[in-house]
Amino acid sequence: MRLASLSLEDLRVFREARLEPGTGINVLVGDNGTGKTTVLEAIQLLSSGRSFRGGVRDALIRRGQPELRVYSEIVAEPMERRVGMGLSRSLRAWSARIDGQAVEALTRLFQELAVVCFEPGSHALISGGSEHRRRFIDWALFHVEPDFLSIWRRYQRALRQRNALLKQPMVSANLDPWEHELALHGAALTRLREAWLARLQPGLSAMVARFAPGLGAVTPKYSSGGSPASDGETGLLAALWQARGRDQALGHTSVGPHRADWSLAFEAAPVREMLSRGQEKLVVLSCLLAQAQAFAEVRGQWPVLVLDDLPSELDRGHLAHTLEWLASVPAQSFITATAAPELPHASCRPMRMFHVEQGRVAALLY
Ligand SMILES: Nc1ncnc2c1ncn2[C@@H]1O[C@H](COP(=O)(O)OP(=O)(O)OP(=O)(O)O)[C@@H](O)[C@H]1O
Ligand SMILES: [Mg+2]
C-alpha cells in the first residue's frame, strides 16, 4: 500500500501543505525544526491516531487553531484500490472519514493503512517497558489476523470487570464469569502472539545477519504473562484462580496476556544489557524491517515505512545498507534528514526528494 497524496492542515508548524510522494523512497530534507518529523507524524496519525512522539494530542494542533486535519489518498493492492482517508481532531476528539463518509470506529480507518515506523525513540522496543513489545506484535495481528480485534476487546472488557471487582469486598463467585472470559480470550491472544513471533523468526534472523552480523544467531522467547500457551484456557483459568488473593491485595490482575513480554537472545549477547546503544538500534531496525516483510508475505502488499532522522541514528555504513535494502523492496518509504543522504544508484525504485522549510514542503527535481 502507498500514499498517492498527503495533505496537512493546522498540524504543528503547518498551516496547509500537500505532497505527492513517489512509490519508492521519499526523502524529506530540511533544517532543524522545519517540520520534517511532523510529516511522518501525519502518516502515523492516519494509521493509528497516535503520534510516535507521545505527549498531549492537542499539542499537535497548530497553536491558536481549533482543529487539525490530515488527508491522504491511499492506493492499496490488489487492483490498485484507491481510498480517501481523512482524520481531524478538535476539542480533544478525533473524527475520521473514508471516501468522504464519516466512520464511527477509528479502527475502520486504521485498518486501511499500515505503517512501520523507526524513529529516535524506537530503541524502547528493546530497552523500554513490555508494553512496547506487546504493541509491536499486536500491531501485526491487528493487520493480518481478522479475529484479533474482537478477541483483544473482549479480553480487555473482562480484565476491566475483574479489576473493578477486585477493588470491592471479595465475593469470589462474581469473579468466575470474568475469569472464564479472560481465560478463553487470553489463551487465544497468547496463541496468536506466539504464532506471530515464531512467524517472524526466519525473517528476523536474516535481518540481524544483514544489519548486525556480529551478534550471531538470534532466538526470540515469548513469555505469556500467565500460563504457557500449551496449557491453553485451562492453564490460564487455574493461574487466575490461584492469583485471586494476591490480586485482591494488589487491586489488579497480575497474570494474563496483558502482562506478556518477549525478548531476543543473541549468540554473542545472551542478555540485552550486553548490547551497545547502536546495536540496540540495529536490532530494533531488524525487528521492524522483518515485521514489514512478514506483513508483506501475509497480506501480499507492503506496509508504508517511515524512518525519522535516519542519518543521525545510524553510522554511514549502516545507513547505506538500509537505503540499499529500502531500494530493493517494493515498499513506499519516507526518510527525514537534515542533509540529503547519498542514495543508492543501482535502484530501479523511483525516488523523490522534498525540501521542508518552515511549514512548507516543496518537491525537488531528482
Ligand atoms: N502545536 C504547534 N503549533 C505550532 N508549531 C508547533 C506546534 N508543535 C510544534 N511546533 C513547531 O513545529 C516545528 C516542526 O517540528 P518538527 O519536529 O516536525 O521539525 P523537524 O524538521 O523534524 O526538526 P528536527 O530536525 O529538529 O527533528 C517546530 O519548529 C516546532 O516548534
Ligand atoms: Mg525531526
mmCIF file of C-alpha atoms and ligand atoms in Angstrom:
data_model
loop_
_atom_site.group_PDB
_atom_site.id
_atom_site.type_symbol
_atom_site.label_atom_id
_atom_site.label_comp_id
_atom_site.label_asym_id
_atom_site.label_seq_id
_atom_site.Cartn_x
_atom_site.Cartn_y
_atom_site.Cartn_z
ATOM 1 C CA MET A 1 0.000 0.000 0.000
ATOM 2 C CA ARG A 2 1.152 3.523 -0.572
ATOM 3 C CA LEU A 3 0.177 7.146 -0.229
ATOM 4 C CA ALA A 4 -0.597 8.862 -3.534
ATOM 5 C CA SER A 5 -1.013 12.205 -1.768
ATOM 6 C CA LEU A 6 -0.811 13.653 1.720
ATOM 7 C CA SER A 7 -2.354 16.930 2.894
ATOM 8 C CA LEU A 8 -1.897 18.559 6.283
ATOM 9 C CA GLU A 9 -3.878 21.422 7.751
ATOM 10 C CA ASP A 10 -3.070 23.149 11.023
ATOM 11 C CA LEU A 11 -0.782 20.329 12.122
ATOM 12 C CA ARG A 12 2.002 21.800 14.323
ATOM 13 C CA VAL A 13 4.016 24.223 12.151
ATOM 14 C CA PHE A 14 1.950 23.554 9.003
ATOM 15 C CA ARG A 15 -0.943 25.827 8.114
ATOM 16 C CA GLU A 16 -1.522 23.963 4.875
ATOM 17 C CA ALA A 17 0.780 21.623 2.989
ATOM 18 C CA ARG A 18 0.400 18.954 0.372
ATOM 19 C CA LEU A 19 2.799 16.472 -1.142
ATOM 20 C CA GLU A 20 2.592 13.783 -3.777
ATOM 21 C CA PRO A 21 5.071 11.126 -2.744
ATOM 22 C CA GLY A 22 6.697 8.719 -5.149
ATOM 23 C CA THR A 23 6.171 4.974 -4.980
ATOM 24 C CA GLY A 24 9.700 4.213 -3.717
ATOM 25 C CA ILE A 25 11.988 6.114 -1.339
ATOM 26 C CA ASN A 26 10.881 9.647 -0.416
ATOM 27 C CA VAL A 27 13.466 11.817 1.307
ATOM 28 C CA LEU A 28 12.408 14.882 3.300
ATOM 29 C CA VAL A 29 15.313 17.241 3.825
ATOM 30 C CA GLY A 30 15.347 20.448 5.866
ATOM 31 C CA ASP A 31 16.897 22.271 8.791
ATOM 32 C CA ASN A 32 16.071 21.520 12.402
ATOM 33 C CA GLY A 33 12.569 22.490 13.471
ATOM 34 C CA THR A 34 11.172 22.962 9.958
ATOM 35 C CA GLY A 35 8.531 20.216 10.078
ATOM 36 C CA LYS A 36 10.111 17.015 8.689
ATOM 37 C CA THR A 37 9.108 14.785 11.591
ATOM 38 C CA THR A 38 5.647 16.344 11.526
ATOM 39 C CA VAL A 39 5.078 14.979 8.003
ATOM 40 C CA LEU A 40 5.896 11.473 9.267
ATOM 41 C CA GLU A 41 3.686 12.095 12.286
ATOM 42 C CA ALA A 42 0.779 12.862 9.934
ATOM 43 C CA ILE A 43 1.221 9.471 8.251
ATOM 44 C CA GLN A 44 1.418 7.740 11.623
ATOM 45 C CA LEU A 45 -1.711 9.585 12.802
ATOM 46 C CA LEU A 46 -3.756 8.332 9.866
ATOM 47 C CA SER A 47 -2.650 4.795 10.561
ATOM 48 C CA SER A 48 -3.096 4.736 14.332
ATOM 49 C CA GLY A 49 -4.397 8.016 15.789
ATOM 50 C CA ARG A 50 -1.143 8.154 17.741
ATOM 51 C CA SER A 51 1.995 10.154 17.351
ATOM 52 C CA PHE A 52 5.262 8.315 17.941
ATOM 53 C CA ARG A 53 6.314 11.415 19.886
ATOM 54 C CA GLY A 54 3.646 10.722 22.513
ATOM 55 C CA GLY A 55 2.638 13.636 24.702
ATOM 56 C CA VAL A 56 -0.548 15.655 24.653
ATOM 57 C CA ARG A 57 -2.510 15.037 21.473
ATOM 58 C CA ASP A 58 -3.825 18.595 21.386
ATOM 59 C CA ALA A 59 -0.202 19.803 21.076
ATOM 60 C CA LEU A 60 -0.464 18.509 17.515
ATOM 61 C CA ILE A 61 -2.946 21.260 16.631
ATOM 62 C CA ARG A 62 -1.267 24.416 15.306
ATOM 63 C CA ARG A 63 -1.072 26.978 18.075
ATOM 64 C CA GLY A 64 -4.219 29.129 18.248
ATOM 65 C CA GLN A 65 -6.228 26.945 15.838
ATOM 66 C CA PRO A 66 -9.326 24.898 16.719
ATOM 67 C CA GLU A 67 -8.720 21.811 14.629
ATOM 68 C CA LEU A 68 -6.116 19.824 12.699
ATOM 69 C CA ARG A 69 -6.843 17.858 9.537
ATOM 70 C CA VAL A 70 -4.861 15.197 7.737
ATOM 71 C CA TYR A 71 -5.969 13.714 4.440
ATOM 72 C CA SER A 72 -4.433 11.102 2.196
ATOM 73 C CA GLU A 73 -5.353 9.167 -0.868
ATOM 74 C CA ILE A 74 -4.121 5.620 -0.341
ATOM 75 C CA VAL A 75 -3.529 3.097 -3.086
ATOM 76 C CA ALA A 76 -3.973 -0.483 -1.905
ATOM 77 C CA GLU A 77 -3.227 -3.702 -3.679
ATOM 78 C CA PRO A 78 -4.601 -5.861 -5.151
ATOM 79 C CA MET A 79 -6.193 -3.961 -8.022
ATOM 80 C CA GLU A 80 -4.744 -0.569 -7.008
ATOM 81 C CA ARG A 81 -7.868 0.217 -4.950
ATOM 82 C CA ARG A 82 -7.961 3.936 -4.062
ATOM 83 C CA VAL A 83 -9.208 5.042 -0.650
ATOM 84 C CA GLY A 84 -9.558 8.616 0.624
ATOM 85 C CA MET A 85 -8.648 8.747 4.312
ATOM 86 C CA GLY A 86 -9.357 11.798 6.447
ATOM 87 C CA LEU A 87 -8.687 12.381 10.115
ATOM 88 C CA SER A 88 -9.330 15.513 12.122
ATOM 89 C CA ARG A 89 -9.000 16.462 15.740
ATOM 90 C CA SER A 90 -10.746 19.223 17.643
ATOM 91 C CA LEU A 91 -11.853 19.648 21.256
ATOM 92 C CA ARG A 92 -9.971 16.522 22.363
ATOM 93 C CA ALA A 93 -11.858 14.292 19.930
ATOM 94 C CA TRP A 94 -10.900 12.559 16.710
ATOM 95 C CA SER A 95 -13.183 12.165 13.745
ATOM 96 C CA ALA A 96 -12.474 10.033 10.718
ATOM 97 C CA ARG A 97 -13.729 9.801 7.150
ATOM 98 C CA ILE A 98 -13.273 7.191 4.485
ATOM 99 C CA ASP A 99 -14.054 8.352 0.956
ATOM 100 C CA GLY A 100 -15.858 11.347 2.442
ATOM 101 C CA GLN A 101 -18.136 9.272 4.690
ATOM 102 C CA ALA A 102 -17.824 9.661 8.457
ATOM 103 C CA VAL A 103 -16.831 6.415 10.200
ATOM 104 C CA GLU A 104 -17.791 5.747 13.802
ATOM 105 C CA ALA A 105 -14.905 3.492 14.771
ATOM 106 C CA LEU A 106 -11.438 4.919 14.166
ATOM 107 C CA THR A 107 -10.155 1.362 13.841
ATOM 108 C CA ARG A 108 -12.006 1.194 10.486
ATOM 109 C CA LEU A 109 -9.679 3.951 9.273
ATOM 110 C CA PHE A 110 -6.576 2.391 10.788
ATOM 111 C CA GLN A 111 -7.243 -0.914 9.021
ATOM 112 C CA GLU A 112 -6.707 0.830 5.688
ATOM 113 C CA LEU A 113 -3.151 1.976 6.298
ATOM 114 C CA ALA A 114 -0.318 0.008 7.872
ATOM 115 C CA VAL A 115 2.795 1.992 8.789
ATOM 116 C CA VAL A 116 6.048 0.650 10.209
ATOM 117 C CA CYS A 117 7.984 3.379 11.928
ATOM 118 C CA PHE A 118 11.635 3.678 13.000
ATOM 119 C CA GLU A 119 12.471 6.856 14.914
ATOM 120 C CA PRO A 120 14.834 8.006 17.657
ATOM 121 C CA GLY A 121 12.535 6.618 20.381
ATOM 122 C CA SER A 122 12.266 3.174 18.758
ATOM 123 C CA HIS A 123 15.050 1.695 20.894
ATOM 124 C CA ALA A 124 12.284 1.326 23.535
ATOM 125 C CA LEU A 125 11.326 -1.855 21.693
ATOM 126 C CA ILE A 126 14.431 -3.408 23.237
ATOM 127 C CA SER A 127 15.216 -1.254 26.256
ATOM 128 C CA GLY A 128 11.750 0.023 27.232
ATOM 129 C CA GLY A 129 8.821 -1.499 29.102
ATOM 130 C CA SER A 130 6.975 -4.608 27.953
ATOM 131 C CA GLU A 131 4.051 -2.545 26.594
ATOM 132 C CA HIS A 132 6.251 -1.543 23.618
ATOM 133 C CA ARG A 133 6.898 -5.181 22.772
ATOM 134 C CA ARG A 134 3.250 -6.207 23.155
ATOM 135 C CA ARG A 135 2.211 -3.285 20.928
ATOM 136 C CA PHE A 136 4.728 -4.399 18.282
ATOM 137 C CA ILE A 137 3.165 -7.849 17.971
ATOM 138 C CA ASP A 138 -0.396 -6.596 18.353
ATOM 139 C CA TRP A 139 0.183 -4.094 15.510
ATOM 140 C CA ALA A 140 0.884 -7.018 13.181
ATOM 141 C CA LEU A 141 -2.020 -9.112 14.472
ATOM 142 C CA PHE A 142 -4.406 -6.162 14.052
ATOM 143 C CA HIS A 143 -3.459 -6.045 10.356
ATOM 144 C CA VAL A 144 -3.096 -9.718 9.487
ATOM 145 C CA GLU A 145 -5.466 -11.582 11.797
ATOM 146 C CA PRO A 146 -9.161 -10.815 11.204
ATOM 147 C CA ASP A 147 -10.248 -12.087 14.650
ATOM 148 C CA PHE A 148 -7.619 -10.236 16.639
ATOM 149 C CA LEU A 149 -9.520 -7.007 17.378
ATOM 150 C CA SER A 150 -12.619 -8.747 18.685
ATOM 151 C CA ILE A 151 -10.562 -11.140 20.858
ATOM 152 C CA TRP A 152 -8.477 -8.253 22.200
ATOM 153 C CA ARG A 153 -11.559 -6.143 23.009
ATOM 154 C CA ARG A 154 -13.307 -8.988 24.789
ATOM 155 C CA TYR A 155 -10.183 -9.720 26.798
ATOM 156 C CA GLN A 156 -9.846 -6.017 27.783
ATOM 157 C CA ARG A 157 -13.510 -5.844 28.810
ATOM 158 C CA ALA A 158 -13.203 -8.923 31.039
ATOM 159 C CA LEU A 159 -9.984 -7.509 32.504
ATOM 160 C CA ARG A 160 -11.685 -4.204 33.419
ATOM 161 C CA GLN A 161 -14.560 -6.088 35.035
ATOM 162 C CA ARG A 162 -12.297 -8.368 37.069
ATOM 163 C CA ASN A 163 -10.138 -5.408 38.159
ATOM 164 C CA ALA A 164 -13.243 -3.480 39.267
ATOM 165 C CA LEU A 165 -14.449 -6.488 41.293
ATOM 166 C CA LEU A 166 -11.034 -6.941 42.907
ATOM 167 C CA LYS A 167 -11.357 -3.483 44.436
ATOM 168 C CA GLN A 168 -14.667 -4.411 46.105
ATOM 169 C CA PRO A 169 -15.173 -6.659 49.143
ATOM 170 C CA MET A 170 -14.465 -10.098 47.715
ATOM 171 C CA VAL A 171 -17.348 -12.217 46.540
ATOM 172 C CA SER A 172 -15.423 -14.959 44.736
ATOM 173 C CA ALA A 173 -18.357 -16.269 42.720
ATOM 174 C CA ASN A 174 -18.638 -12.871 40.971
ATOM 175 C CA LEU A 175 -15.163 -13.359 39.567
ATOM 176 C CA ASP A 176 -15.995 -16.689 37.928
ATOM 177 C CA PRO A 177 -17.661 -15.492 34.711
ATOM 178 C CA TRP A 178 -14.984 -12.852 34.062
ATOM 179 C CA GLU A 179 -12.172 -15.287 34.719
ATOM 180 C CA HIS A 180 -13.716 -17.686 32.209
ATOM 181 C CA GLU A 181 -13.854 -14.859 29.659
ATOM 182 C CA LEU A 182 -10.269 -13.845 30.447
ATOM 183 C CA ALA A 183 -9.069 -17.419 30.100
ATOM 184 C CA LEU A 184 -10.933 -18.002 26.848
ATOM 185 C CA HIS A 185 -9.792 -14.828 25.057
ATOM 186 C CA GLY A 186 -6.458 -14.653 26.862
ATOM 187 C CA ALA A 187 -5.473 -18.131 25.677
ATOM 188 C CA ALA A 188 -6.478 -17.151 22.123
ATOM 189 C CA LEU A 189 -4.349 -13.981 22.359
ATOM 190 C CA THR A 190 -1.353 -15.937 23.613
ATOM 191 C CA ARG A 191 -1.693 -18.432 20.769
ATOM 192 C CA LEU A 192 -1.837 -15.659 18.155
ATOM 193 C CA ARG A 193 1.093 -13.741 19.621
ATOM 194 C CA GLU A 194 3.309 -16.797 19.965
ATOM 195 C CA ALA A 195 2.486 -17.844 16.431
ATOM 196 C CA TRP A 196 3.385 -14.378 15.095
ATOM 197 C CA LEU A 197 6.707 -14.323 16.938
ATOM 198 C CA ALA A 198 7.517 -17.755 15.504
ATOM 199 C CA ARG A 199 6.490 -16.458 12.053
ATOM 200 C CA LEU A 200 8.936 -13.556 12.427
ATOM 201 C CA GLN A 201 11.901 -15.707 13.421
ATOM 202 C CA PRO A 202 13.347 -16.600 9.966
ATOM 203 C CA GLY A 203 12.990 -13.058 8.601
ATOM 204 C CA LEU A 204 14.398 -11.604 11.789
ATOM 205 C CA SER A 205 17.399 -13.938 11.670
ATOM 206 C CA ALA A 206 18.066 -12.823 8.087
ATOM 207 C CA MET A 207 17.769 -9.117 9.021
ATOM 208 C CA VAL A 208 20.082 -9.493 12.016
ATOM 209 C CA ALA A 209 22.588 -11.361 9.834
ATOM 210 C CA ARG A 210 22.412 -8.420 7.455
ATOM 211 C CA PHE A 211 22.462 -5.424 9.817
ATOM 212 C CA ALA A 212 24.229 -6.752 12.919
ATOM 213 C CA PRO A 213 26.097 -9.920 11.869
ATOM 214 C CA GLY A 214 28.437 -9.698 14.865
ATOM 215 C CA LEU A 215 25.566 -10.646 17.179
ATOM 216 C CA GLY A 216 25.260 -14.158 15.769
ATOM 217 C CA ALA A 217 22.118 -16.276 15.776
ATOM 218 C CA VAL A 218 19.003 -14.827 17.370
ATOM 219 C CA THR A 219 16.431 -16.686 19.453
ATOM 220 C CA PRO A 220 13.127 -14.992 20.307
ATOM 221 C CA LYS A 221 11.407 -16.029 23.511
ATOM 222 C CA TYR A 222 7.790 -15.292 24.389
ATOM 223 C CA SER A 223 6.680 -15.079 27.985
ATOM 224 C CA SER A 224 2.915 -15.303 28.209
ATOM 225 C CA GLY A 225 2.368 -13.338 31.429
ATOM 226 C CA GLY A 226 0.376 -16.213 32.866
ATOM 227 C CA SER A 227 0.494 -19.845 31.975
ATOM 228 C CA PRO A 228 2.262 -21.202 28.859
ATOM 229 C CA ALA A 229 0.296 -21.259 25.605
ATOM 230 C CA SER A 230 0.447 -25.069 25.632
ATOM 231 C CA ASP A 231 -1.666 -25.074 28.825
ATOM 232 C CA GLY A 232 -4.383 -23.157 26.942
ATOM 233 C CA GLU A 233 -7.541 -21.839 28.516
ATOM 234 C CA THR A 234 -7.482 -24.297 31.429
ATOM 235 C CA GLY A 235 -3.962 -23.276 32.412
ATOM 236 C CA LEU A 236 -4.796 -19.564 32.384
ATOM 237 C CA LEU A 237 -8.006 -20.153 34.336
ATOM 238 C CA ALA A 238 -6.048 -22.024 37.016
ATOM 239 C CA ALA A 239 -3.408 -19.248 37.141
ATOM 240 C CA LEU A 240 -6.121 -16.590 37.605
ATOM 241 C CA TRP A 241 -7.793 -18.616 40.293
ATOM 242 C CA GLN A 242 -4.500 -19.113 42.146
ATOM 243 C CA ALA A 243 -3.715 -15.397 41.932
ATOM 244 C CA ARG A 244 -7.043 -14.256 43.431
ATOM 245 C CA GLY A 245 -5.727 -13.495 46.926
ATOM 246 C CA ARG A 246 -2.658 -11.662 45.677
ATOM 247 C CA ASP A 247 -4.660 -9.771 43.042
ATOM 248 C CA GLN A 248 -7.174 -8.597 45.613
ATOM 249 C CA ALA A 249 -4.325 -7.201 47.720
ATOM 250 C CA LEU A 250 -2.842 -5.553 44.615
ATOM 251 C CA GLY A 251 -6.197 -4.307 43.324
ATOM 252 C CA HIS A 252 -5.498 -5.541 39.793
ATOM 253 C CA THR A 253 -4.994 -8.703 37.757
ATOM 254 C CA SER A 254 -1.383 -9.834 37.874
ATOM 255 C CA VAL A 255 -1.490 -12.709 35.378
ATOM 256 C CA GLY A 256 -2.544 -12.893 31.742
ATOM 257 C CA PRO A 257 -1.511 -11.682 28.295
ATOM 258 C CA HIS A 258 -1.735 -8.001 29.363
ATOM 259 C CA ARG A 259 1.489 -8.809 31.270
ATOM 260 C CA ALA A 260 3.106 -10.753 28.441
ATOM 261 C CA ASP A 261 6.532 -9.925 27.069
ATOM 262 C CA TRP A 262 9.112 -11.242 24.631
ATOM 263 C CA SER A 263 12.840 -10.956 24.362
ATOM 264 C CA LEU A 264 15.644 -11.734 21.971
ATOM 265 C CA ALA A 265 18.773 -13.637 22.944
ATOM 266 C CA PHE A 266 21.801 -13.424 20.659
ATOM 267 C CA GLU A 267 24.671 -15.839 20.431
ATOM 268 C CA ALA A 268 27.134 -13.026 21.171
ATOM 269 C CA ALA A 269 24.826 -11.166 23.608
ATOM 270 C CA PRO A 270 22.599 -13.538 25.570
ATOM 271 C CA VAL A 271 21.071 -10.700 27.631
ATOM 272 C CA ARG A 272 20.003 -7.332 26.315
ATOM 273 C CA GLU A 273 22.224 -5.422 28.746
ATOM 274 C CA MET A 274 25.148 -6.672 26.640
ATOM 275 C CA LEU A 275 24.004 -4.716 23.580
ATOM 276 C CA SER A 276 25.539 -1.312 22.875
ATOM 277 C CA ARG A 277 23.129 1.554 22.211
ATOM 278 C CA GLY A 278 23.950 1.345 18.499
ATOM 279 C CA GLN A 279 23.437 -2.424 18.456
ATOM 280 C CA GLU A 280 20.067 -1.888 20.140
ATOM 281 C CA LYS A 281 19.068 0.396 17.296
ATOM 282 C CA LEU A 282 20.227 -2.115 14.683
ATOM 283 C CA VAL A 283 18.266 -4.858 16.426
ATOM 284 C CA VAL A 284 15.162 -2.657 16.519
ATOM 285 C CA LEU A 285 15.632 -1.790 12.852
ATOM 286 C CA SER A 286 15.952 -5.515 12.080
ATOM 287 C CA CYS A 287 12.750 -6.256 14.034
ATOM 288 C CA LEU A 288 10.814 -3.543 12.219
ATOM 289 C CA LEU A 289 12.011 -4.494 8.751
ATOM 290 C CA ALA A 290 11.363 -8.182 9.467
ATOM 291 C CA GLN A 291 7.890 -7.226 10.654
ATOM 292 C CA ALA A 292 7.270 -5.262 7.434
ATOM 293 C CA GLN A 293 8.460 -8.208 5.371
ATOM 294 C CA ALA A 294 6.287 -10.723 7.264
ATOM 295 C CA PHE A 295 3.306 -8.380 6.836
ATOM 296 C CA ALA A 296 4.009 -8.276 3.090
ATOM 297 C CA GLU A 297 4.212 -12.075 2.885
ATOM 298 C CA VAL A 298 0.844 -12.493 4.580
ATOM 299 C CA ARG A 299 -1.033 -9.546 3.086
ATOM 300 C CA GLY A 300 0.513 -9.555 -0.376
ATOM 301 C CA GLN A 301 1.398 -5.860 -0.106
ATOM 302 C CA TRP A 302 3.989 -3.873 1.825
ATOM 303 C CA PRO A 303 3.223 -1.513 4.671
ATOM 304 C CA VAL A 304 4.449 2.084 4.358
ATOM 305 C CA LEU A 305 7.842 2.544 6.038
ATOM 306 C CA VAL A 306 8.709 5.786 7.827
ATOM 307 C CA LEU A 307 12.208 6.370 9.172
ATOM 308 C CA ASP A 308 12.806 9.575 11.075
ATOM 309 C CA ASP A 309 16.233 11.200 11.248
ATOM 310 C CA LEU A 310 17.904 8.108 9.808
ATOM 311 C CA PRO A 311 21.409 9.577 9.285
ATOM 312 C CA SER A 312 21.670 10.604 12.930
ATOM 313 C CA GLU A 313 20.509 7.167 14.124
ATOM 314 C CA LEU A 314 22.919 5.054 12.073
ATOM 315 C CA ASP A 315 26.578 5.203 11.078
ATOM 316 C CA ARG A 316 27.407 5.730 7.391
ATOM 317 C CA GLY A 317 27.813 2.052 6.546
ATOM 318 C CA HIS A 318 24.528 1.015 8.179
ATOM 319 C CA LEU A 319 22.754 3.999 6.633
ATOM 320 C CA ALA A 320 23.933 2.983 3.156
ATOM 321 C CA HIS A 321 22.936 -0.602 3.869
ATOM 322 C CA THR A 322 19.454 0.419 4.996
ATOM 323 C CA LEU A 323 18.934 2.618 1.939
ATOM 324 C CA GLU A 324 20.061 -0.221 -0.311
ATOM 325 C CA TRP A 325 17.583 -2.544 1.348
ATOM 326 C CA LEU A 326 14.779 0.025 1.029
ATOM 327 C CA ALA A 327 15.620 0.462 -2.639
ATOM 328 C CA SER A 328 15.450 -3.305 -3.159
ATOM 329 C CA VAL A 329 11.894 -3.910 -1.890
ATOM 330 C CA PRO A 330 8.630 -2.762 -3.469
ATOM 331 C CA ALA A 331 7.667 -0.643 -0.440
ATOM 332 C CA GLN A 332 6.987 3.070 -0.242
ATOM 333 C CA SER A 333 9.213 4.694 2.337
ATOM 334 C CA PHE A 334 9.717 8.137 3.875
ATOM 335 C CA ILE A 335 13.036 9.248 5.324
ATOM 336 C CA THR A 336 13.890 12.531 7.016
ATOM 337 C CA ALA A 337 17.352 14.056 7.266
ATOM 338 C CA THR A 338 18.938 17.468 7.732
ATOM 339 C CA ALA A 339 21.151 16.870 4.687
ATOM 340 C CA ALA A 340 20.420 14.713 1.674
ATOM 341 C CA PRO A 341 21.881 11.229 2.169
ATOM 342 C CA GLU A 342 23.636 9.522 -0.696
ATOM 343 C CA LEU A 343 21.021 7.345 -2.339
ATOM 344 C CA PRO A 344 21.840 4.003 -3.948
ATOM 345 C CA HIS A 345 22.461 4.362 -7.684
ATOM 346 C CA ALA A 346 21.523 0.924 -8.856
ATOM 347 C CA SER A 347 17.916 1.206 -7.789
ATOM 348 C CA CYS A 348 15.005 0.561 -10.076
ATOM 349 C CA ARG A 349 12.692 2.113 -7.479
ATOM 350 C CA PRO A 350 11.637 5.683 -8.129
ATOM 351 C CA MET A 351 12.983 8.128 -5.533
ATOM 352 C CA ARG A 352 11.691 11.544 -4.716
ATOM 353 C CA MET A 353 13.209 14.336 -2.667
ATOM 354 C CA PHE A 354 11.328 17.077 -0.814
ATOM 355 C CA HIS A 355 12.634 20.190 0.841
ATOM 356 C CA VAL A 356 10.901 21.160 4.065
ATOM 357 C CA GLU A 357 11.045 24.805 5.125
ATOM 358 C CA GLN A 358 9.202 26.436 7.998
ATOM 359 C CA GLY A 359 5.760 24.897 7.339
ATOM 360 C CA ARG A 360 6.231 24.306 3.599
ATOM 361 C CA VAL A 361 7.055 21.178 1.616
ATOM 362 C CA ALA A 362 8.457 21.559 -1.896
ATOM 363 C CA ALA A 363 9.249 18.708 -4.278
ATOM 364 C CA LEU A 364 12.797 18.871 -5.644
ATOM 365 C CA LEU A 365 13.793 17.627 -9.031
ATOM 366 C CA TYR A 366 15.734 14.407 -8.736
HETATM 367 N N1 LIG B 1 1.198 22.999 18.199
HETATM 368 C C1 LIG B 1 2.138 23.627 17.487
HETATM 369 N N2 LIG B 1 1.853 24.819 16.877
HETATM 370 C C2 LIG B 1 2.786 25.464 16.140
HETATM 371 N N3 LIG B 1 4.036 25.000 15.942
HETATM 372 C C3 LIG B 1 4.381 23.837 16.548
HETATM 373 C C4 LIG B 1 3.461 23.107 17.349
HETATM 374 N N4 LIG B 1 4.064 21.980 17.801
HETATM 375 C C5 LIG B 1 5.327 22.027 17.319
HETATM 376 N N5 LIG B 1 5.523 23.131 16.565
HETATM 377 C C6 LIG B 1 6.727 23.517 15.796
HETATM 378 O O1 LIG B 1 6.752 22.706 14.636
HETATM 379 C C7 LIG B 1 8.058 22.709 14.097
HETATM 380 C C8 LIG B 1 8.314 21.409 13.417
HETATM 381 O O2 LIG B 1 8.775 20.387 14.292
HETATM 382 P P1 LIG B 1 9.369 19.028 13.719
HETATM 383 O O3 LIG B 1 9.707 18.235 14.907
HETATM 384 O O4 LIG B 1 8.483 18.437 12.682
HETATM 385 O O5 LIG B 1 10.694 19.543 12.986
HETATM 386 P P2 LIG B 1 11.872 18.699 12.315
HETATM 387 O O6 LIG B 1 12.056 19.296 10.954
HETATM 388 O O7 LIG B 1 11.610 17.269 12.395
HETATM 389 O O8 LIG B 1 13.090 19.135 13.225
HETATM 390 P P3 LIG B 1 14.404 18.300 13.693
HETATM 391 O O9 LIG B 1 15.345 18.283 12.506
HETATM 392 O O10 LIG B 1 14.922 19.132 14.777
HETATM 393 O O11 LIG B 1 13.982 16.948 14.115
HETATM 394 C C9 LIG B 1 8.976 23.107 15.241
HETATM 395 O O12 LIG B 1 9.506 24.383 14.933
HETATM 396 C C10 LIG B 1 8.045 23.199 16.442
HETATM 397 O O13 LIG B 1 8.408 24.209 17.333
HETATM 398 MG MG MG B 2 12.607 15.765 13.440
#
